[in-house]
Short mmCIF file of C-alpha atoms in Angstrom, two decimals:
data_model
loop_
_atom_site.label_atom_id
_atom_site.label_comp_id
_atom_site.label_asym_id
_atom_site.label_seq_id
_atom_site.Cartn_x
_atom_site.Cartn_y
_atom_site.Cartn_z
CA MET T 1 70.63 108.88 40.78
CA GLU T 2 71.82 105.52 41.50
CA LEU T 3 72.66 103.41 38.97
CA ALA T 4 72.79 100.04 39.53
CA PHE T 5 76.61 99.84 38.55
CA SER T 6 79.57 101.69 39.54
CA PRO T 7 82.33 102.37 36.49
CA ALA T 8 84.62 99.99 38.35
CA THR T 9 82.25 96.79 38.49
CA LYS T 10 79.91 97.65 34.65
CA PRO T 11 79.52 94.21 32.71
CA GLN T 12 81.29 94.26 28.99
CA GLY T 13 79.73 93.23 26.08
CA GLU T 14 76.26 92.96 24.39
CA ALA T 15 74.82 91.35 27.27
CA SER T 16 76.33 93.91 29.53
CA ALA T 17 74.76 96.57 26.93
CA VAL T 18 71.31 95.31 27.99
CA ALA T 19 72.16 95.21 31.28
CA ARG T 20 73.47 98.52 31.57
CA GLN T 21 70.59 100.09 29.91
CA ARG T 22 68.21 98.20 32.06
CA ALA T 23 69.92 99.98 35.46
CA LEU T 24 69.74 102.88 33.55
CA LEU T 25 65.96 103.02 33.01
CA MET T 26 65.53 101.83 36.12
CA ALA T 27 67.15 104.68 37.71
CA ALA T 28 65.81 106.59 35.31
CA ASN T 29 62.09 108.39 34.95
CA ALA T 30 59.89 106.26 32.73
CA ASP T 31 58.93 109.22 30.75
CA GLU T 32 62.37 110.53 29.83
CA SER T 33 62.45 110.94 26.80
CA VAL T 34 64.84 109.22 24.08
CA SER T 35 67.02 112.01 23.66
CA ALA T 36 68.03 112.40 26.92
CA ILE T 37 68.69 108.73 27.48
CA GLN T 38 71.14 109.58 24.28
CA ALA T 39 72.59 112.23 26.06
CA ARG T 40 73.68 109.81 28.94
CA GLY T 41 75.45 107.42 26.09
CA ALA T 42 73.02 104.61 25.69
CA GLU T 43 72.31 103.42 22.42
CA PRO T 44 67.93 104.92 21.45
CA ARG T 45 67.19 101.81 19.72
CA LEU T 46 68.42 99.38 22.28
CA SER T 47 67.12 101.87 25.05
CA ALA T 48 63.35 101.23 23.40
CA ALA T 49 63.44 98.26 22.82
CA VAL T 50 64.69 97.36 26.15
CA GLY T 51 62.57 100.32 27.78
CA GLY T 52 59.05 98.74 25.65
CA ALA T 53 59.92 95.09 27.19
CA MET T 54 60.76 96.22 31.16
CA ILE T 55 58.09 98.81 31.26
CA TYR T 56 55.70 95.29 29.84
CA ASP T 57 56.75 93.55 32.55
CA GLU T 58 56.10 96.04 35.35
CA ARG T 59 52.92 97.19 34.20
CA ARG T 60 51.90 93.23 33.92
CA ALA T 61 53.60 92.66 37.33
CA ALA T 62 51.34 95.24 38.51
CA ALA T 63 48.24 94.08 37.11
CA LEU T 64 48.97 90.85 38.58
CA VAL T 65 49.34 92.30 41.77
CA ASN T 66 46.36 94.46 41.97
CA VAL T 67 43.81 91.69 40.53
CA LEU T 68 45.47 88.93 43.25
CA VAL T 69 44.96 92.35 46.07
CA THR T 70 41.34 92.22 44.78
CA LEU T 71 41.06 88.91 45.08
CA ASP T 72 42.26 88.36 48.43
CA ALA T 73 40.26 90.82 49.97
CA ALA T 74 37.16 89.50 48.41
CA PHE T 75 38.15 85.90 49.11
CA TYR T 76 38.79 87.41 52.78
CA GLU T 77 35.57 88.84 53.37
CA ASP T 78 33.55 85.66 52.44
CA TYR T 79 35.84 83.73 54.49
CA GLU T 80 37.66 85.16 56.80
CA GLU T 81 40.95 83.50 55.32
CA LEU T 82 43.79 84.08 52.81
CA LEU T 83 43.99 82.50 49.83
CA CYS T 84 45.60 79.22 49.27
CA ASP T 85 49.83 80.76 49.00
CA GLU T 86 50.31 77.60 46.72
CA SER T 87 47.85 78.26 44.56
CA ARG T 88 48.65 81.78 44.45
CA ALA T 89 52.00 81.16 43.68
CA GLY T 90 50.84 78.81 41.00
CA PHE T 91 49.04 81.93 39.39
CA GLU T 92 51.77 83.80 39.63
CA SER T 93 54.19 81.79 38.34
CA PHE T 94 52.31 80.50 35.39
CA MET T 95 52.28 84.57 34.44
CA LYS T 96 54.83 85.01 34.49
CA TYR T 97 56.67 82.19 32.74
CA HIS T 98 54.15 82.74 30.11
CA ARG T 99 54.53 86.15 29.67
CA TRP T 100 52.81 86.24 26.20
CA ALA T 101 49.52 85.11 28.30
CA ARG T 102 46.31 87.36 28.36
CA MET T 103 44.59 87.72 31.88
CA PRO T 104 42.51 85.81 32.12
CA LEU T 105 38.69 85.84 33.99
CA LEU T 106 39.53 84.97 37.49
CA GLY T 107 37.75 83.69 40.85
CA SER T 108 38.62 81.99 43.84
CA GLU T 109 36.93 78.46 45.32
CA SER T 110 36.37 78.33 49.09
CA THR T 111 39.34 76.31 49.23
CA GLY T 112 41.34 79.82 48.58
CA LYS T 113 42.31 77.56 44.97
CA ILE T 114 42.45 80.29 42.18
CA VAL T 115 40.72 79.43 38.84
CA GLY T 116 41.55 81.45 35.84
CA THR T 117 39.40 80.85 32.72
CA TRP T 118 40.18 82.27 29.20
CA LYS T 119 37.46 82.26 26.42
CA SER T 120 37.51 82.56 22.89
CA GLY T 121 33.44 82.18 21.54
CA ASP T 122 32.30 78.61 22.40
CA GLU T 123 35.82 77.54 23.51
CA CYS T 124 37.30 78.16 27.09
CA LEU T 125 40.04 76.86 29.33
CA SER T 126 40.16 76.90 32.72
CA ILE T 127 42.87 76.38 35.47
CA ARG T 128 42.53 75.17 38.70
CA PHE T 129 45.89 76.31 40.16
CA VAL T 130 46.46 73.51 42.84
CA GLU T 131 50.20 74.14 43.44
CA ARG T 132 53.34 76.26 42.42
CA HIS T 133 53.96 73.95 39.36
CA ARG T 134 50.96 72.20 39.02
CA PHE T 135 47.03 72.52 38.36
CA HIS T 136 44.16 71.12 36.77
CA TYR T 137 42.22 71.74 33.66
CA ALA T 138 39.21 71.69 31.47
CA ILE T 139 39.27 72.69 27.99
CA THR T 140 36.43 73.08 25.64
CA THR T 141 37.41 73.50 21.90
CA ARG T 142 35.07 73.08 18.77
CA GLY T 143 35.88 70.23 16.25
CA GLN T 144 33.81 69.06 13.26
CA ASP T 145 32.10 67.05 15.59
CA GLY T 146 31.12 69.64 17.46
CA LEU T 147 32.53 70.70 21.35
CA ARG T 148 34.89 68.69 22.50
CA ARG T 149 35.62 68.40 26.29
CA ASP T 150 39.14 67.46 27.83
CA TRP T 151 40.51 68.17 31.52
CA GLY T 152 43.48 66.54 33.22
CA HIS T 153 46.78 67.60 35.42
CA SER T 154 49.67 69.28 34.44
CA ASN T 155 52.56 72.16 34.97
CA ILE T 156 53.39 74.91 33.27
CA VAL T 157 56.45 74.05 31.26
CA THR T 158 55.07 71.41 29.15
CA PHE T 159 51.08 72.44 29.14
CA PHE T 160 51.40 74.02 26.18
CA ASP T 161 53.27 71.95 24.34
CA GLU T 162 50.86 69.12 25.47
CA HIS T 163 47.95 71.37 24.52
CA PRO T 164 48.73 74.06 21.14
CA SER T 165 44.76 74.45 21.44
CA ALA T 166 44.96 75.72 25.11
CA LYS T 167 47.87 77.86 23.86
CA ARG T 168 45.36 79.62 20.94
CA LEU T 169 43.03 80.16 23.48
CA VAL T 170 45.13 82.19 26.17
CA ARG T 171 46.88 84.33 23.51
CA GLY T 172 43.77 85.61 22.19
CA MET F 1 12.85 67.15 37.89
CA LEU F 2 12.38 70.46 36.73
CA PRO F 3 10.51 71.47 33.83
CA GLU F 4 13.18 72.31 30.77
CA THR F 5 11.99 75.54 29.58
CA ASP F 6 12.53 76.55 33.08
CA HIS F 7 15.70 78.45 34.75
CA ILE F 8 17.34 78.41 37.78
CA ALA F 9 19.33 80.86 39.75
CA ARG F 10 22.62 79.78 41.56
CA THR F 11 23.82 82.86 43.97
CA CYS F 12 27.57 83.29 43.50
CA ASN F 13 30.11 84.77 46.16
CA ALA F 14 31.99 87.29 45.58
CA SER F 15 35.21 85.95 45.80
CA SER F 16 34.24 83.36 43.32
CA LEU F 17 33.68 86.14 40.46
CA GLY F 18 35.46 87.87 38.10
CA SER F 19 36.73 91.58 38.40
CA SER F 20 33.45 92.73 37.03
CA GLY F 21 31.24 91.18 38.90
CA GLU F 22 30.52 88.48 36.68
CA PRO F 23 30.65 84.27 37.88
CA THR F 24 33.12 82.23 36.94
CA PRO F 25 33.90 78.49 37.08
CA ALA F 26 34.95 78.66 40.45
CA SER F 27 31.08 80.17 41.19
CA PHE F 28 29.62 75.91 40.55
CA GLU F 29 32.20 74.68 43.25
CA PHE F 30 31.12 71.29 44.68
CA ARG F 31 32.83 72.01 48.25
CA VAL F 32 34.38 69.32 50.00
CA ARG F 33 35.51 69.49 53.50
CA ASP F 34 37.79 67.17 55.91
CA GLY F 35 38.00 64.78 52.74
CA GLN F 36 34.24 64.25 52.12
CA TRP F 37 32.19 65.69 49.87
CA LYS F 38 29.73 68.77 50.98
CA ASP F 39 28.31 69.34 48.64
CA VAL F 40 26.04 66.35 47.31
CA TYR F 41 24.36 68.23 44.75
CA LEU F 42 24.90 72.40 43.95
CA SER F 43 22.59 74.82 45.38
CA VAL F 44 20.49 76.75 43.26
CA ASN F 45 16.62 78.15 43.10
CA TRP F 46 13.92 77.94 40.62
CA LEU F 47 13.00 80.94 39.30
CA GLU F 48 9.68 80.15 38.16
CA LEU F 49 8.57 78.26 41.19
CA LEU F 50 7.79 81.61 42.52
CA CYS F 51 6.94 83.29 38.92
CA PRO F 52 5.62 81.63 36.59
CA GLY F 53 4.78 82.96 33.30
CA GLU F 54 5.98 84.90 30.30
CA ALA F 55 8.17 87.64 32.92
CA ASP F 56 11.76 88.76 31.65
CA LEU F 57 14.44 87.08 33.82
CA PRO F 58 15.12 90.48 35.29
CA ALA F 59 11.85 90.28 36.71
CA LYS F 60 12.20 86.72 37.53
CA VAL F 61 15.28 87.09 39.57
CA ASP F 62 13.62 90.26 41.40
CA VAL F 63 10.71 88.06 42.77
CA LEU F 64 13.78 85.54 43.91
CA ARG F 65 14.80 88.50 45.59
CA THR F 66 12.10 89.93 47.69
CA VAL F 67 11.77 86.44 48.91
CA GLN F 68 15.28 85.85 50.10
CA ARG F 69 15.60 89.06 51.76
CA ALA F 70 12.20 88.83 53.66
CA ASN F 71 12.91 85.05 54.20
CA GLU F 72 9.47 84.65 56.31
CA HIS F 73 9.75 80.89 56.88
CA GLY F 74 13.56 80.81 58.14
CA TRP F 75 14.79 78.56 55.38
CA PRO F 76 18.32 78.03 55.32
CA LEU F 77 19.71 80.42 52.46
CA ILE F 78 22.47 82.75 51.14
CA LYS F 79 21.11 85.66 51.81
CA PRO F 80 21.51 88.22 48.99
CA THR F 81 24.00 91.19 49.13
CA ALA F 82 25.45 93.50 46.89
CA LYS F 83 28.97 91.35 46.23
CA LYS F 84 26.72 88.61 45.60
CA VAL F 85 25.32 87.77 41.88
CA TYR F 86 22.44 85.41 40.53
CA ALA F 87 23.61 83.65 37.98
CA VAL F 88 20.61 82.10 36.10
CA ILE F 89 20.82 78.60 33.79
CA PRO F 90 18.47 77.80 31.62
CA VAL F 91 17.04 74.08 32.91
CA ARG F 92 17.47 72.62 29.19
CA ALA F 93 21.02 73.49 29.41
CA ILE F 94 22.02 71.65 32.21
CA HIS F 95 20.06 68.41 31.57
CA SER F 96 21.56 68.14 27.89
CA ALA F 97 24.70 68.81 29.68
CA SER F 98 26.94 66.58 27.24
CA LEU F 99 29.93 65.39 29.36
CA GLU F 100 29.84 61.86 27.99
CA GLU F 101 33.60 61.56 28.54
CA ALA F 102 33.15 62.21 32.31
CA ALA F 103 30.20 59.83 31.90
CA THR F 104 28.35 62.66 33.96
CA THR F 105 25.00 63.99 33.25
CA LEU F 106 23.38 66.68 35.50
CA ALA F 107 19.28 66.77 36.72
CA CYS F 108 17.95 69.71 38.45
CA ARG F 109 15.22 68.37 41.22
CA HIS F 110 13.22 70.18 43.95
CA GLU F 111 14.71 70.49 47.28
CA PRO F 112 12.58 72.36 48.91
CA HIS F 113 12.83 72.96 52.69
CA GLY F 114 8.80 74.02 52.98
CA ASP F 115 6.05 74.50 50.89
CA GLY F 116 6.47 77.25 48.54
CA ASP F 117 10.12 76.51 49.03
CA PRO F 118 12.25 77.40 45.23
CA HIS F 119 15.54 75.64 46.39
CA SER F 120 16.53 72.89 44.03
CA GLY F 121 19.81 71.21 43.33
CA VAL F 122 21.96 70.66 40.39
CA HIS F 123 22.72 66.74 40.85
CA PRO F 124 25.16 64.94 39.36
CA ASN F 125 24.86 61.16 37.86
CA PRO F 126 26.39 59.52 39.22
CA GLY F 127 26.72 60.97 41.93
CA VAL F 128 29.68 63.37 44.38
CA ASP F 129 30.33 59.24 45.83
CA HIS F 130 31.96 58.54 42.75
CA TRP F 131 33.82 60.90 42.58
CA PRO F 132 37.68 61.02 44.01
CA ALA F 133 37.07 62.36 47.54
CA THR F 134 40.21 64.43 47.48
CA GLY F 135 37.46 66.72 46.07
CA ASP F 136 39.22 69.12 43.52
CA GLY F 137 39.57 66.81 40.60
CA ALA F 138 39.97 67.74 37.09
CA ALA F 139 36.62 66.63 36.16
CA GLN F 140 34.93 68.22 38.81
CA LEU F 141 36.58 71.60 37.37
CA ALA F 142 35.10 70.52 33.88
CA VAL F 143 31.40 70.57 35.51
CA GLN F 144 31.92 73.59 37.01
CA GLN F 145 32.85 75.06 33.48
CA TYR F 146 30.21 73.36 31.73
CA LEU F 147 27.68 75.14 34.26
CA TRP F 148 29.55 78.33 33.63
CA SER F 149 29.48 78.83 29.88
CA ALA F 150 25.68 77.38 30.10
CA VAL F 151 24.62 81.49 32.32
CA CYS F 152 22.33 83.15 30.27
CA HIS F 153 21.66 86.21 32.61
CA TYR F 154 23.35 87.58 35.91
CA GLU F 155 22.95 90.24 38.23
CA PRO F 156 24.09 91.56 41.64
CA GLY F 157 22.12 90.40 44.64
CA MET F 158 21.37 93.62 45.70
CA LEU F 159 20.11 96.55 43.29
CA LYS F 160 21.51 100.14 43.87
CA PRO F 161 18.17 102.47 44.10
CA PRO F 162 18.47 104.87 41.31
CA ALA F 163 20.05 108.49 41.83
CA GLY F 164 17.50 110.76 43.20
CA GLY F 165 14.52 108.58 43.08
CA ASN F 166 11.94 107.02 45.40
CA GLY F 167 14.63 104.12 46.90
CA VAL F 168 13.06 101.26 44.74
CA GLY F 169 16.23 99.90 43.29
CA LYS F 170 16.76 98.76 39.84
CA ALA F 171 20.29 97.60 38.79
CA ALA F 172 22.66 99.15 36.85
CA ALA F 173 23.15 96.87 34.12
CA PRO F 174 21.79 92.91 34.78
CA ALA F 175 24.01 91.44 32.30
CA THR F 176 23.40 88.95 29.78
CA PRO F 177 26.47 87.15 28.50
#
């Protein structure tokens, strides 16, 4: 079993404790018991917290890969081409940057651009991933006067600050 | 224009569908090629032209499926396959599209290639010549989202025969959203 850090190079301090745990978990069996982790000198509470987050990230990354592979295969079958690289990168960036985002309903347009949609009741948000950091959005929300539609261009960094209702839809 | 009591069915490509085979806004794309709008309208099929009366939507879609599979007149159409999906929208929902913010209304018109052809189109007004020719604009995404939200029924383009049956097929779970 190989660790990410040799004893001579292991980092120090609280950040180093997290990094040490991450290295242990990456090297360890994911089903390894807390007691076994503790036997190696790890803090069980810290390792459970770090382990839980890592497992979530790994599963989420695997789910993203899975959904994109499936969509790529379907797109290739329809058009004998692959999905738009920039759009694919945009969707991946969005989902990695916003780790709390639910997996959307995902489809591809004939251009290879990916469109993700999040729905809650009769409200919904659709995002067409145009480039790595830029996308088009269309959002339908329910207000006092009924359904309201809005749309525009935005980016993964500022979008939810500009559209708090979108955050509610994506979070679920 | 098509009667508001009727329905249209859009044939959705597999790559536009969600992981469970459901339509998405990508299924209602107005296409652009080489800087020009390829789709002046969205191609759909008028269900009640082929199956008037009070039959349920799966029965009406089945008639469309049969006609399209046979295509006796050689009309240009997208043949139904197991991986494609028919998405049904009420004409009333299309005509009442509340897209005032986009200054766009939608209308269903019959666009037959010959007598008895159910081919129709969802026309935006003003038309695509008023849309940016770069194509994938956010306003058009809003139109696509609206159409998707109005889907009242969808099912596979081709149906699987029941196990051990006589080969006459019925779908596993046509879906009503």
